[in-house]
Coordinates of C-alpha atoms in Angstrom, one line a residue:
X203 CA 63.1 12.9 66.1
X204 CA 64.9 11.0 63.4
X205 CA 63.3 7.8 62.1
X206 CA 65.4 5.0 60.6
X207 CA 64.7 4.1 57.0
X208 CA 63.3 0.7 57.7
X209 CA 60.8 2.0 60.3
X210 CA 59.9 4.8 57.9
X211 CA 59.1 2.4 55.1
X212 CA 57.2 0.1 57.4
X213 CA 55.0 3.0 58.6
X214 CA 54.5 4.3 55.0
X215 CA 53.4 0.8 53.8
X216 CA 51.1 0.4 56.8
X217 CA 49.3 3.6 56.0
X218 CA 48.9 2.6 52.4
X219 CA 47.5 -0.7 53.6
X220 CA 45.1 1.1 55.9
X221 CA 43.9 3.3 53.1
X222 CA 43.4 0.2 51.0
X223 CA 41.3 -1.4 53.8
X224 CA 39.2 1.8 53.8
X225 CA 38.5 1.2 50.1
X226 CA 37.5 -2.4 50.7
X227 CA 35.2 -1.3 53.6
X228 CA 33.4 1.2 51.3
X229 CA 33.1 -1.3 48.4
X230 CA 31.8 -4.1 50.7
X231 CA 29.1 -2.0 52.4
X232 CA 27.9 0.5 49.7
X233 CA 24.4 0.1 48.3
X234 CA 24.8 1.7 44.9
X235 CA 26.6 -0.2 42.1
X236 CA 28.1 3.2 41.1
X237 CA 30.2 2.8 44.3
X238 CA 30.6 -0.9 44.8
X239 CA 31.1 -1.8 41.1
X240 CA 32.2 1.4 39.2
X241 CA 34.0 2.6 42.4
X242 CA 33.2 6.2 41.9
X243 CA 35.0 7.3 45.0
X244 CA 38.3 8.0 46.7
X245 CA 39.6 7.3 50.2
X246 CA 42.6 8.6 52.0
X247 CA 44.4 9.4 55.3
X248 CA 45.6 13.0 55.8
X249 CA 47.7 15.0 58.3
X250 CA 46.2 17.5 60.7
X251 CA 47.0 20.1 58.1
X252 CA 45.2 18.3 55.3
X253 CA 48.3 16.8 53.6
X254 CA 47.8 13.4 51.9
X255 CA 49.5 10.6 53.9
X256 CA 48.2 7.6 52.0
X257 CA 45.5 6.8 49.5
X258 CA 43.5 3.7 48.5
X259 CA 43.2 2.7 44.9
X260 CA 40.5 5.0 43.7
X261 CA 39.6 8.0 41.5
X262 CA 42.7 10.2 41.0
X263 CA 40.6 13.4 40.6
X264 CA 38.8 12.9 43.9
X265 CA 42.0 12.0 45.7
X266 CA 43.7 15.2 44.6
X267 CA 40.7 17.2 45.9
X268 CA 40.7 15.6 49.4
X269 CA 43.5 17.7 50.8
X270 CA 41.8 21.0 50.0
X271 CA 38.6 19.6 51.4
X272 CA 40.2 19.0 54.8
X273 CA 42.0 22.4 54.6
X274 CA 38.7 24.1 54.2
X275 CA 37.2 22.2 57.1
X276 CA 40.1 23.4 59.2
X277 CA 39.4 27.0 58.1
X278 CA 35.9 26.7 59.3
X279 CA 36.4 24.9 62.6
X280 CA 40.1 25.3 63.4
X281 CA 42.0 22.3 64.8
X282 CA 40.5 22.9 68.2
X283 CA 37.0 22.7 66.8
X284 CA 37.2 19.0 66.2
X285 CA 36.4 16.4 68.9
X286 CA 36.6 12.6 69.1
X287 CA 33.5 11.2 67.4
X288 CA 32.9 14.1 65.0
X289 CA 32.0 13.2 61.4
X290 CA 31.7 16.0 58.8
X291 CA 29.8 16.0 55.5
X292 CA 30.9 18.4 52.8
X293 CA 30.0 18.8 49.1
X294 CA 30.2 22.5 48.3
X295 CA 32.1 22.6 45.0
X296 CA 34.0 25.7 46.0
X297 CA 35.5 24.0 49.0
X298 CA 35.7 20.4 47.7
X299 CA 36.7 20.9 44.1
X300 CA 34.2 18.9 42.0
X301 CA 30.4 19.0 42.0
X302 CA 27.6 18.6 44.6
X303 CA 27.0 14.9 43.9
X304 CA 30.6 14.1 45.0
X305 CA 30.1 14.2 48.8
X306 CA 33.0 14.1 51.2
X307 CA 32.8 12.4 54.6
X308 CA 35.7 12.9 56.9
X309 CA 36.5 12.4 60.6
X310 CA 39.3 13.6 62.9
X311 CA 41.5 10.9 64.4
X312 CA 42.5 11.3 68.0
X313 CA 45.2 9.4 70.0
X314 CA 45.4 10.1 73.8
X315 CA 43.3 13.2 73.3
X316 CA 45.5 14.7 70.6
X317 CA 44.3 15.3 67.0
X318 CA 46.8 13.2 64.9
X319 CA 45.2 12.8 61.5
X320 CA 42.0 12.8 59.4
X321 CA 40.3 9.9 57.7
X322 CA 38.4 10.9 54.6
X323 CA 36.6 9.8 51.5
X324 CA 34.5 11.3 48.7
X325 CA 31.8 9.4 46.8
X326 CA 29.2 10.1 44.2
X327 CA 25.7 10.0 45.7
X328 CA 22.8 8.6 43.7
X329 CA 20.9 11.9 44.1
X330 CA 21.3 15.2 45.9
X331 CA 17.9 16.7 45.3
X332 CA 18.8 19.0 42.4
X333 CA 16.5 20.0 39.6
X334 CA 17.4 16.8 37.7
X335 CA 17.4 13.2 39.0
X336 CA 20.7 11.5 39.6
X337 CA 22.6 14.5 41.0
X338 CA 23.6 15.9 37.6
X339 CA 22.2 19.1 36.0
X340 CA 23.6 19.6 32.5
X341 CA 21.8 22.9 32.1
X342 CA 22.0 24.5 35.5
X343 CA 22.7 28.2 35.6
X344 CA 23.7 28.5 39.3
X345 CA 25.1 26.1 41.9
X346 CA 21.9 26.3 44.0
X347 CA 19.9 24.5 41.2
X348 CA 22.2 21.5 41.5
X349 CA 21.2 20.1 44.9
X350 CA 21.7 20.3 48.6
X351 CA 24.9 22.1 49.7
X352 CA 26.7 20.9 52.8
X353 CA 29.2 23.5 53.9
X354 CA 31.3 21.2 56.1
X355 CA 28.5 20.3 58.5
X356 CA 28.9 17.9 61.5
X357 CA 26.7 14.9 60.9
X358 CA 28.0 13.4 64.1
X359 CA 29.2 15.6 67.0
X360 CA 31.2 13.8 69.7
X361 CA 29.6 10.5 68.6
X362 CA 26.0 11.7 68.5
X363 CA 24.1 11.7 65.2
X364 CA 22.6 14.9 64.2
X365 CA 19.1 13.5 63.5
X366 CA 17.8 16.8 62.1
X367 CA 20.6 16.9 59.5
X368 CA 20.1 13.3 58.6
X369 CA 16.3 13.8 58.2
X370 CA 16.9 16.8 56.0
X371 CA 19.3 14.8 53.7
X372 CA 16.9 11.9 53.3
X373 CA 13.9 14.2 52.7
X374 CA 15.7 16.0 49.9
X375 CA 16.9 13.1 47.8
X376 CA 14.8 11.1 45.4
X377 CA 16.5 7.8 46.5
X378 CA 16.8 8.0 50.3
X379 CA 17.5 4.3 50.8
X380 CA 20.5 4.4 48.4
X381 CA 21.8 7.6 49.8
X382 CA 21.4 6.4 53.4
X383 CA 23.2 3.1 52.7
X384 CA 26.1 4.8 50.9
X385 CA 26.5 7.4 53.6
X386 CA 26.7 4.6 56.1
X387 CA 29.4 2.9 54.0
X388 CA 31.4 6.2 53.8
X389 CA 31.2 6.5 57.6
X390 CA 32.4 2.9 58.0
X391 CA 35.3 3.6 55.7
X392 CA 36.3 6.6 57.8
X393 CA 36.1 4.6 61.0
X394 CA 38.2 1.8 59.5
X395 CA 40.9 4.3 58.6
X396 CA 40.8 5.8 62.1
X397 CA 41.1 2.5 63.8
X398 CA 44.1 1.5 61.7
X399 CA 45.9 4.8 62.3
X400 CA 45.4 4.5 66.0
X401 CA 46.7 1.0 66.0
X402 CA 49.8 2.2 64.2
X403 CA 50.3 4.9 66.8
X404 CA 50.0 2.4 69.6
X405 CA 52.7 0.3 67.9
X406 CA 55.2 3.1 67.0
X407 CA 54.0 6.2 68.8
X408 CA 52.2 9.2 67.3
X409 CA 55.4 11.2 67.0
X410 CA 57.2 8.5 65.2
X411 CA 54.4 8.1 62.7
X412 CA 54.3 11.8 62.1
X413 CA 58.1 12.1 61.7
X414 CA 58.2 9.1 59.4
X415 CA 55.7 10.7 57.0
X416 CA 57.4 14.0 57.1
X417 CA 60.5 12.2 55.9
X418 CA 58.4 10.5 53.2
X419 CA 57.1 13.9 52.1
X420 CA 60.6 15.3 51.9
X421 CA 61.8 12.3 49.9
X422 CA 58.9 12.6 47.5
X423 CA 59.4 16.3 47.0
X424 CA 63.1 15.8 46.4
X425 CA 62.4 13.1 43.8
X426 CA 59.8 15.3 42.0
X427 CA 62.2 18.3 42.0
X428 CA 65.0 16.1 40.6
X429 CA 62.7 14.8 37.8
X430 CA 61.6 18.4 37.0
X431 CA 65.2 19.6 37.0
X432 CA 66.0 16.9 34.4
X433 CA 63.5 18.5 32.0
X434 CA 64.6 21.4 29.9
X435 CA 63.6 24.9 31.1
X436 CA 61.0 26.5 28.9
X437 CA 57.4 27.5 28.4
X438 CA 54.9 25.6 26.2
X439 CA 51.1 26.1 25.7
X440 CA 48.2 24.0 24.5
X441 CA 44.5 24.9 24.1
X442 CA 41.3 23.2 23.1
X443 CA 37.6 23.7 23.5
X444 CA 34.6 22.1 25.1
X445 CA 31.7 21.5 22.8
X446 CA 29.5 23.9 24.7
X447 CA 28.5 24.8 28.3
X448 CA 25.1 23.2 28.4
X449 CA 23.2 26.5 28.2
X450 CA 24.8 28.4 25.3
X451 CA 24.9 25.4 23.1
X452 CA 26.4 27.0 20.0
X453 CA 29.4 28.5 21.8
X454 CA 32.7 26.6 22.2
X455 CA 34.4 27.1 25.6
X456 CA 38.2 27.4 25.4
X457 CA 40.7 26.2 28.0
X458 CA 44.3 27.3 27.5
X459 CA 47.2 25.9 29.5
X460 CA 50.8 27.1 29.7
X461 CA 53.4 24.9 31.4
X462 CA 56.6 26.6 32.6
X463 CA 59.6 24.7 33.9
X464 CA 61.9 26.8 35.9
X465 CA 64.8 24.8 37.4
X466 CA 63.1 22.5 39.9
X467 CA 59.6 24.1 39.8
X468 CA 56.7 23.5 37.5
X469 CA 54.0 26.1 36.9
X470 CA 50.7 25.5 35.2
X471 CA 49.1 28.8 34.1
X472 CA 45.5 29.0 32.8
X473 CA 45.7 32.6 31.6
X474 CA 43.9 32.8 28.3
X475 CA 41.1 30.5 29.4
X476 CA 37.6 31.7 28.7
X477 CA 35.6 33.6 31.3
X478 CA 33.2 31.8 33.6
X479 CA 30.5 29.9 31.6
X480 CA 26.8 30.4 31.9
X481 CA 26.3 26.7 32.1
X482 CA 27.8 24.1 34.5
X483 CA 31.1 23.3 32.8
X484 CA 33.0 25.6 35.3
X485 CA 35.7 23.9 37.4
X486 CA 36.6 25.3 40.8
X487 CA 40.3 26.2 41.3
X488 CA 40.7 23.2 43.7
X489 CA 39.6 20.9 40.8
X490 CA 41.8 22.7 38.3
X491 CA 44.9 22.2 40.4
X492 CA 43.9 18.5 41.0
X493 CA 43.7 17.9 37.3
X494 CA 47.1 19.5 36.7
X495 CA 48.6 17.3 39.5
X496 CA 47.2 14.1 37.9
X497 CA 48.8 15.0 34.5
X498 CA 52.2 15.9 36.0
X499 CA 52.4 12.8 38.3
X500 CA 51.4 10.5 35.4
X501 CA 54.3 11.8 33.4
X502 CA 56.9 11.8 36.2
X503 CA 56.2 9.1 38.9
X504 CA 53.1 7.2 37.7
X505 CA 53.8 4.0 39.7
X506 CA 54.5 5.5 43.1
X507 CA 51.7 5.9 45.7
X508 CA 50.7 9.6 46.0
X509 CA 51.4 11.8 49.0
X510 CA 51.7 15.5 49.7
X511 CA 55.4 15.7 48.8
X512 CA 54.9 15.2 45.1
X513 CA 52.7 18.3 44.8
X514 CA 55.1 20.8 46.5
X515 CA 57.0 21.8 43.4
X516 CA 53.8 22.5 41.5
X517 CA 52.2 26.0 41.3
X518 CA 48.9 26.8 39.6
X519 CA 47.9 30.2 38.3
X520 CA 44.3 30.8 37.2
X521 CA 42.8 34.3 36.9
X522 CA 39.5 34.7 38.8
X523 CA 36.1 34.6 37.1
X524 CA 37.3 32.1 34.5
X525 CA 36.3 28.6 33.5
X526 CA 39.0 27.2 35.8
X527 CA 38.5 29.6 38.7
X528 CA 34.8 30.6 38.9
X529 CA 33.2 32.5 41.7
X530 CA 30.1 31.5 43.6
X531 CA 27.3 30.9 42.5
X532 CA 28.5 29.9 39.1
X533 CA 27.3 26.3 38.3
X534 CA 29.8 23.5 38.4
X535 CA 27.8 20.2 37.9
X536 CA 29.5 19.3 34.6
X537 CA 33.0 20.1 36.0
X538 CA 34.4 16.8 34.7
X539 CA 34.7 17.9 31.1
X540 CA 37.0 20.8 32.0
X541 CA 39.0 18.6 34.4
X542 CA 39.6 15.9 31.8
X543 CA 40.5 18.4 29.1
X544 CA 43.1 20.0 31.5
X545 CA 44.7 16.6 32.0
X546 CA 45.0 16.2 28.2
X547 CA 46.3 19.8 27.7
X548 CA 48.9 19.7 30.4
X549 CA 50.1 16.4 28.8
X550 CA 50.2 18.0 25.4
X551 CA 52.1 21.0 26.6
X552 CA 54.6 18.8 28.5
X553 CA 55.1 16.6 25.4
X554 CA 57.4 19.4 24.1
X555 CA 59.7 18.9 27.0
X556 CA 59.4 15.1 27.4
X557 CA 58.0 13.7 24.1
X558 CA 58.8 10.1 25.1
X559 CA 56.4 10.1 28.1
X560 CA 53.2 12.0 27.1
X561 CA 50.1 10.4 25.6
X562 CA 47.9 11.9 22.9
X563 CA 44.3 12.9 23.8
X564 CA 41.7 10.5 25.0
X565 CA 38.0 10.1 24.3
X566 CA 36.9 12.3 27.2
X567 CA 33.9 11.7 29.3
X568 CA 30.8 9.7 28.2
X569 CA 28.1 8.7 30.6
X570 CA 24.5 7.9 30.7
X571 CA 21.7 8.0 33.3
X572 CA 18.7 5.8 32.9
X573 CA 16.0 6.5 35.4
X574 CA 12.4 6.5 36.5
X575 CA 11.6 9.0 39.2
X576 CA 7.8 9.0 39.0
X577 CA 6.4 6.2 41.1
X578 CA 3.1 6.2 39.1
X579 CA 4.9 4.3 36.4
X580 CA 6.7 1.8 38.6
X581 CA 9.4 1.6 41.2
X582 CA 11.8 4.6 40.9
X583 CA 15.4 3.8 40.1
X584 CA 18.6 5.5 38.9
X585 CA 21.2 3.7 36.8
X586 CA 24.4 5.7 36.3
X587 CA 26.9 4.2 33.9
X588 CA 30.1 5.7 32.7
X589 CA 31.0 4.2 29.3
X590 CA 34.5 3.2 28.4
X591 CA 36.3 4.6 25.4
X592 CA 39.7 4.8 23.8
X593 CA 42.9 6.1 25.5
X594 CA 45.4 8.3 23.7
X595 CA 48.3 6.7 21.9
X596 CA 51.6 6.6 23.7
X597 CA 55.0 7.5 22.0
X598 CA 55.9 3.8 22.3
X599 CA 52.6 1.9 22.1
X600 CA 48.9 2.0 21.0
X601 CA 46.4 3.6 23.3
X602 CA 44.3 1.5 25.7
X603 CA 41.2 0.0 24.2
X604 CA 37.9 0.3 26.1
X605 CA 39.3 2.1 29.2
X606 CA 37.5 4.5 31.5
X607 CA 38.5 8.2 31.2
X608 CA 41.8 9.0 33.0
X609 CA 40.3 11.2 35.7
X610 CA 38.7 8.0 37.0
X611 CA 41.9 6.0 36.9
X612 CA 41.4 2.3 36.4
X613 CA 37.7 2.3 37.6
X614 CA 35.5 -0.2 35.8
X615 CA 32.0 0.4 34.5
X616 CA 28.9 -1.5 35.5
X617 CA 29.2 -5.2 34.6
X618 CA 26.5 -6.4 32.3
X619 CA 25.3 -9.0 34.8
X620 CA 24.8 -6.4 37.5
X621 CA 23.1 -4.0 35.1
X622 CA 20.6 -6.6 33.9
X623 CA 19.9 -7.8 37.5
X624 CA 19.5 -4.5 39.1
X625 CA 17.8 -2.4 36.4
X626 CA 15.1 -2.9 33.7
X627 CA 17.5 -3.1 30.8
X628 CA 19.2 -5.7 28.7
X629 CA 22.7 -5.1 27.3
X630 CA 22.3 -6.2 23.7
X631 CA 25.8 -5.4 22.5
X632 CA 29.1 -4.5 24.1
X633 CA 32.0 -4.4 21.7
X634 CA 34.9 -2.4 20.5
X635 CA 34.1 0.6 18.2
X636 CA 36.7 0.3 15.4
X637 CA 35.5 3.2 13.3
X638 CA 36.4 6.3 15.4
X639 CA 40.0 6.6 16.4
X640 CA 43.2 8.5 15.5
X641 CA 45.7 6.7 13.4
X642 CA 49.5 7.1 13.8
X643 CA 52.7 5.1 14.2
X644 CA 50.8 4.1 17.3
X645 CA 47.0 4.4 17.1
X646 CA 44.5 5.6 19.6
X647 CA 42.8 3.1 21.7
X648 CA 39.4 1.8 20.5
X649 CA 36.2 3.1 21.9
X650 CA 33.2 0.9 22.7
X651 CA 29.6 0.4 21.6
X652 CA 27.2 -0.4 24.4
X653 CA 23.5 -0.9 23.5
X654 CA 20.8 -0.8 26.2
X655 CA 17.5 -2.3 25.5
X656 CA 14.7 -1.1 27.8
X657 CA 12.5 -3.9 29.1
X658 CA 9.8 -1.7 30.7
X659 CA 8.0 1.5 29.9
X660 CA 8.4 5.2 30.8
X661 CA 12.2 5.2 31.1
X662 CA 14.1 8.5 30.6
X663 CA 17.7 9.2 30.1
X664 CA 20.2 12.0 30.9
X665 CA 23.0 12.4 28.4
X666 CA 26.5 13.3 29.6
X667 CA 28.9 13.3 26.8
X668 CA 31.6 15.6 25.5
X669 CA 33.8 15.7 22.4
X670 CA 30.9 15.3 20.1
X671 CA 32.4 18.1 18.0
X672 CA 35.9 18.9 19.3
X673 CA 38.3 16.0 18.8
X674 CA 41.2 14.8 21.0
X675 CA 44.6 16.0 19.9
X676 CA 47.2 13.8 18.1
X677 CA 50.9 14.1 18.8
X678 CA 54.1 13.9 16.7
X679 CA 52.1 13.6 13.4
X680 CA 49.4 11.3 14.8
X681 CA 45.8 12.0 13.8
X682 CA 43.1 13.4 16.1
X683 CA 40.8 10.9 17.8
X684 CA 37.1 10.2 17.1
X685 CA 34.0 11.8 18.4
X686 CA 31.4 10.4 20.8
X687 CA 27.9 9.6 19.7
X688 CA 24.7 8.6 21.4
X689 CA 22.1 7.1 19.1
X690 CA 18.5 6.6 20.2
X691 CA 16.1 4.2 18.5
X692 CA 18.8 3.0 16.1
X693 CA 17.5 1.5 12.9
X694 CA 14.0 2.9 13.4
X695 CA 12.3 5.7 11.5
X696 CA 12.7 8.0 14.5
X697 CA 16.4 7.3 15.0
X698 CA 18.4 10.3 16.3
X699 CA 22.0 11.1 17.0
X700 CA 22.2 13.2 20.1
X701 CA 25.2 15.5 20.6
X702 CA 23.7 17.8 23.3
X703 CA 23.8 17.2 27.0
X704 CA 20.2 16.7 28.0
X705 CA 18.7 16.3 31.5
X706 CA 15.4 14.7 30.6
X707 CA 15.0 12.8 27.3
X708 CA 12.4 10.2 26.4
X709 CA 10.3 8.3 27.3
X710 CA 11.7 5.0 26.2
X711 CA 9.4 2.0 26.3
X712 CA 9.8 -1.8 26.1
X713 CA 12.2 -3.1 23.5
X714 CA 13.5 0.4 22.5
X715 CA 17.3 0.8 22.3
X716 CA 19.8 3.4 23.4
X717 CA 23.2 3.0 21.8
X718 CA 26.3 4.6 23.4
X719 CA 29.2 4.8 20.9
X720 CA 32.4 6.2 22.4
X721 CA 35.3 7.5 20.5
X722 CA 38.8 6.2 20.1
X723 CA 41.8 8.1 21.3
X724 CA 44.2 10.2 19.2
X725 CA 47.2 8.8 17.4
X726 CA 50.9 9.4 18.0
X727 CA 53.6 9.5 15.3
X728 CA 53.5 9.2 11.5
X729 CA 50.9 6.5 10.3
X730 CA 53.3 5.5 7.5
X731 CA 55.8 4.4 10.2
X732 CA 53.4 1.9 11.8
X733 CA 54.7 -1.6 12.0
X734 CA 53.0 -3.6 9.2
X735 CA 52.6 -6.6 11.5
X736 CA 50.4 -4.5 13.8
X737 CA 48.3 -3.6 10.8
X738 CA 48.1 -7.2 9.8
X739 CA 46.9 -8.2 13.3
X740 CA 44.1 -5.7 13.1
X741 CA 43.0 -7.0 9.7
X742 CA 43.1 -10.5 11.0
X743 CA 41.0 -9.6 14.0
X744 CA 38.5 -7.6 11.8
X745 CA 39.3 -4.3 13.4
X746 CA 40.5 -3.0 10.0
X747 CA 39.8 -3.9 6.4
X748 CA 42.5 -4.4 3.8
X749 CA 41.3 -1.3 2.0
X750 CA 41.6 0.8 5.2
X751 CA 45.1 -0.7 5.9
X752 CA 46.2 0.7 2.6
X753 CA 44.4 4.1 3.0
X754 CA 45.5 4.7 6.6
X755 CA 48.9 3.2 6.8
X756 CA 50.1 2.5 3.3
X757 CA 50.2 -1.3 4.1
X758 CA 49.3 -3.6 1.2
X759 CA 47.6 -6.8 2.4
X760 CA 46.9 -9.8 0.2
X761 CA 44.9 -12.9 1.1
X762 CA 46.7 -16.1 1.6
X763 CA 45.7 -19.6 0.5
X764 CA 43.7 -20.2 3.7
X765 CA 42.1 -16.7 3.7
X766 CA 44.6 -15.2 6.1
X767 CA 45.9 -11.7 5.7
X768 CA 49.6 -11.4 4.5
X769 CA 51.6 -8.3 4.3
X770 CA 53.2 -7.7 0.9
X771 CA 56.3 -6.1 2.2
X772 CA 58.0 -5.1 -1.0
X773 CA 54.9 -3.4 -2.4
X774 CA 54.2 -1.8 1.0
X775 CA 57.7 -0.2 1.1
X776 CA 57.4 1.1 -2.4
X777 CA 53.9 2.4 -1.9
X778 CA 54.9 4.2 1.4
X779 CA 57.9 5.7 -0.3
X780 CA 55.6 7.1 -3.0
X781 CA 53.2 8.5 -0.5
X782 CA 56.1 10.3 1.4
X783 CA 57.2 12.3 -1.7
X784 CA 53.7 13.5 -2.6

């Protein structure tokens, strides 16, 4: 059945709107600020084969893992194994792509007795009962240490709640009220998507909706193939290392990416990547493909809503038993470091083909958990807060200042007001970190400094940072980015700079401070080509001193009559010329 272009576009936009309504439902009903403020989740509508139809504004990495999640559910149950009213819970990293805390909830959508689509979401639970509070185990040595595994289990079967499974979940989490509330919010989001999809079928017919989206898939695939065909054929590689795997803490872990462009097909090959790690930095193949998809789409069609068609020209190769294709029961809880590094490396490799589109490396992942799990010392709580840092410079502009890592898209972090209201902390300082970034014609984005003052006793932290040793890569002569630091008890005799990932550190008592200092991104282009007016603006806004302006960029700044910085252009040109011939 052929669908006219207007109807096709109406249906496409209606599905995007439905997915966005799913997102709103989840945000409005969740209990944990990690979901309703930080928005650590993804929502989408998918075909009966697990192809992405439409997504809400949410985490790119989760979105790219939802199709494989549904596909693996179909492998278990078959399309005939789903009934109206079923709701499935899944978090097995080897079938969902990330780690156990990221729990997928999905439901089949039926119209007149026929399975027509799936409504799905994935969200980070506050705790999944692993060996460390907060659903994150930086030193796990197998996946079973990381928490409860749900291998696509039916939480609801034909509309009836599986009370035994629900009781099991709540008995095995340290924060049952939070988990129960967020689980209910995920179910509400799925049902919202199902209702909107059925309404669309009632208006246009299920066959018309299906045919319209097949047309959209074909269009998207054709566009992506056309964009790939416009790139030069070739093969380019990039590699970098993770600081360590959380267990063998003196050993760097290498990821190597080779990008091949062959006519209208793009291949990402992880051959040369290190073998499976002892610690939890392993990334299941589903997640490795998802990270590659994010990088490629951001370079080709960044502003278009995603759907299954864009991924069709992409092939991923990853040898088994490696960091990017581990085998059960290898631990995966710190998967995010590998995923984010893959995004950077694919972009770095592609910069050889399309140098005008690819950013330099970013600050990577930096997060902190503050918690109290022992009720003897007060009410238990868990505060999970990803900290913003600097984005990599672009070939045409500076990197983004104070932005969340790119695997999380445009997700915010926890607002100061919410943190201070919900948790026993005070945010003493939240400002740009202007000392750790890569210079270039366009500089890396600035990181941030966020200081948490504890206002009660017996608080512990988990430390989730990367690139404390290995720096993000620069491009086209730009300098590498900075490194991340976590400073505890700053200014005190017992001050420490922590670079390891630690599951249980403390205790911290009243008035003691934890300072997160994230890195800036890497630079792009020769620093001596930076616009002097940009340098002047940074000096004016106290992001740079006059001395650093000269050292970094060869720009000579003098002070005007009213104390304002002024570029001495003739001296600057002469000084830069002298630097170039050295």
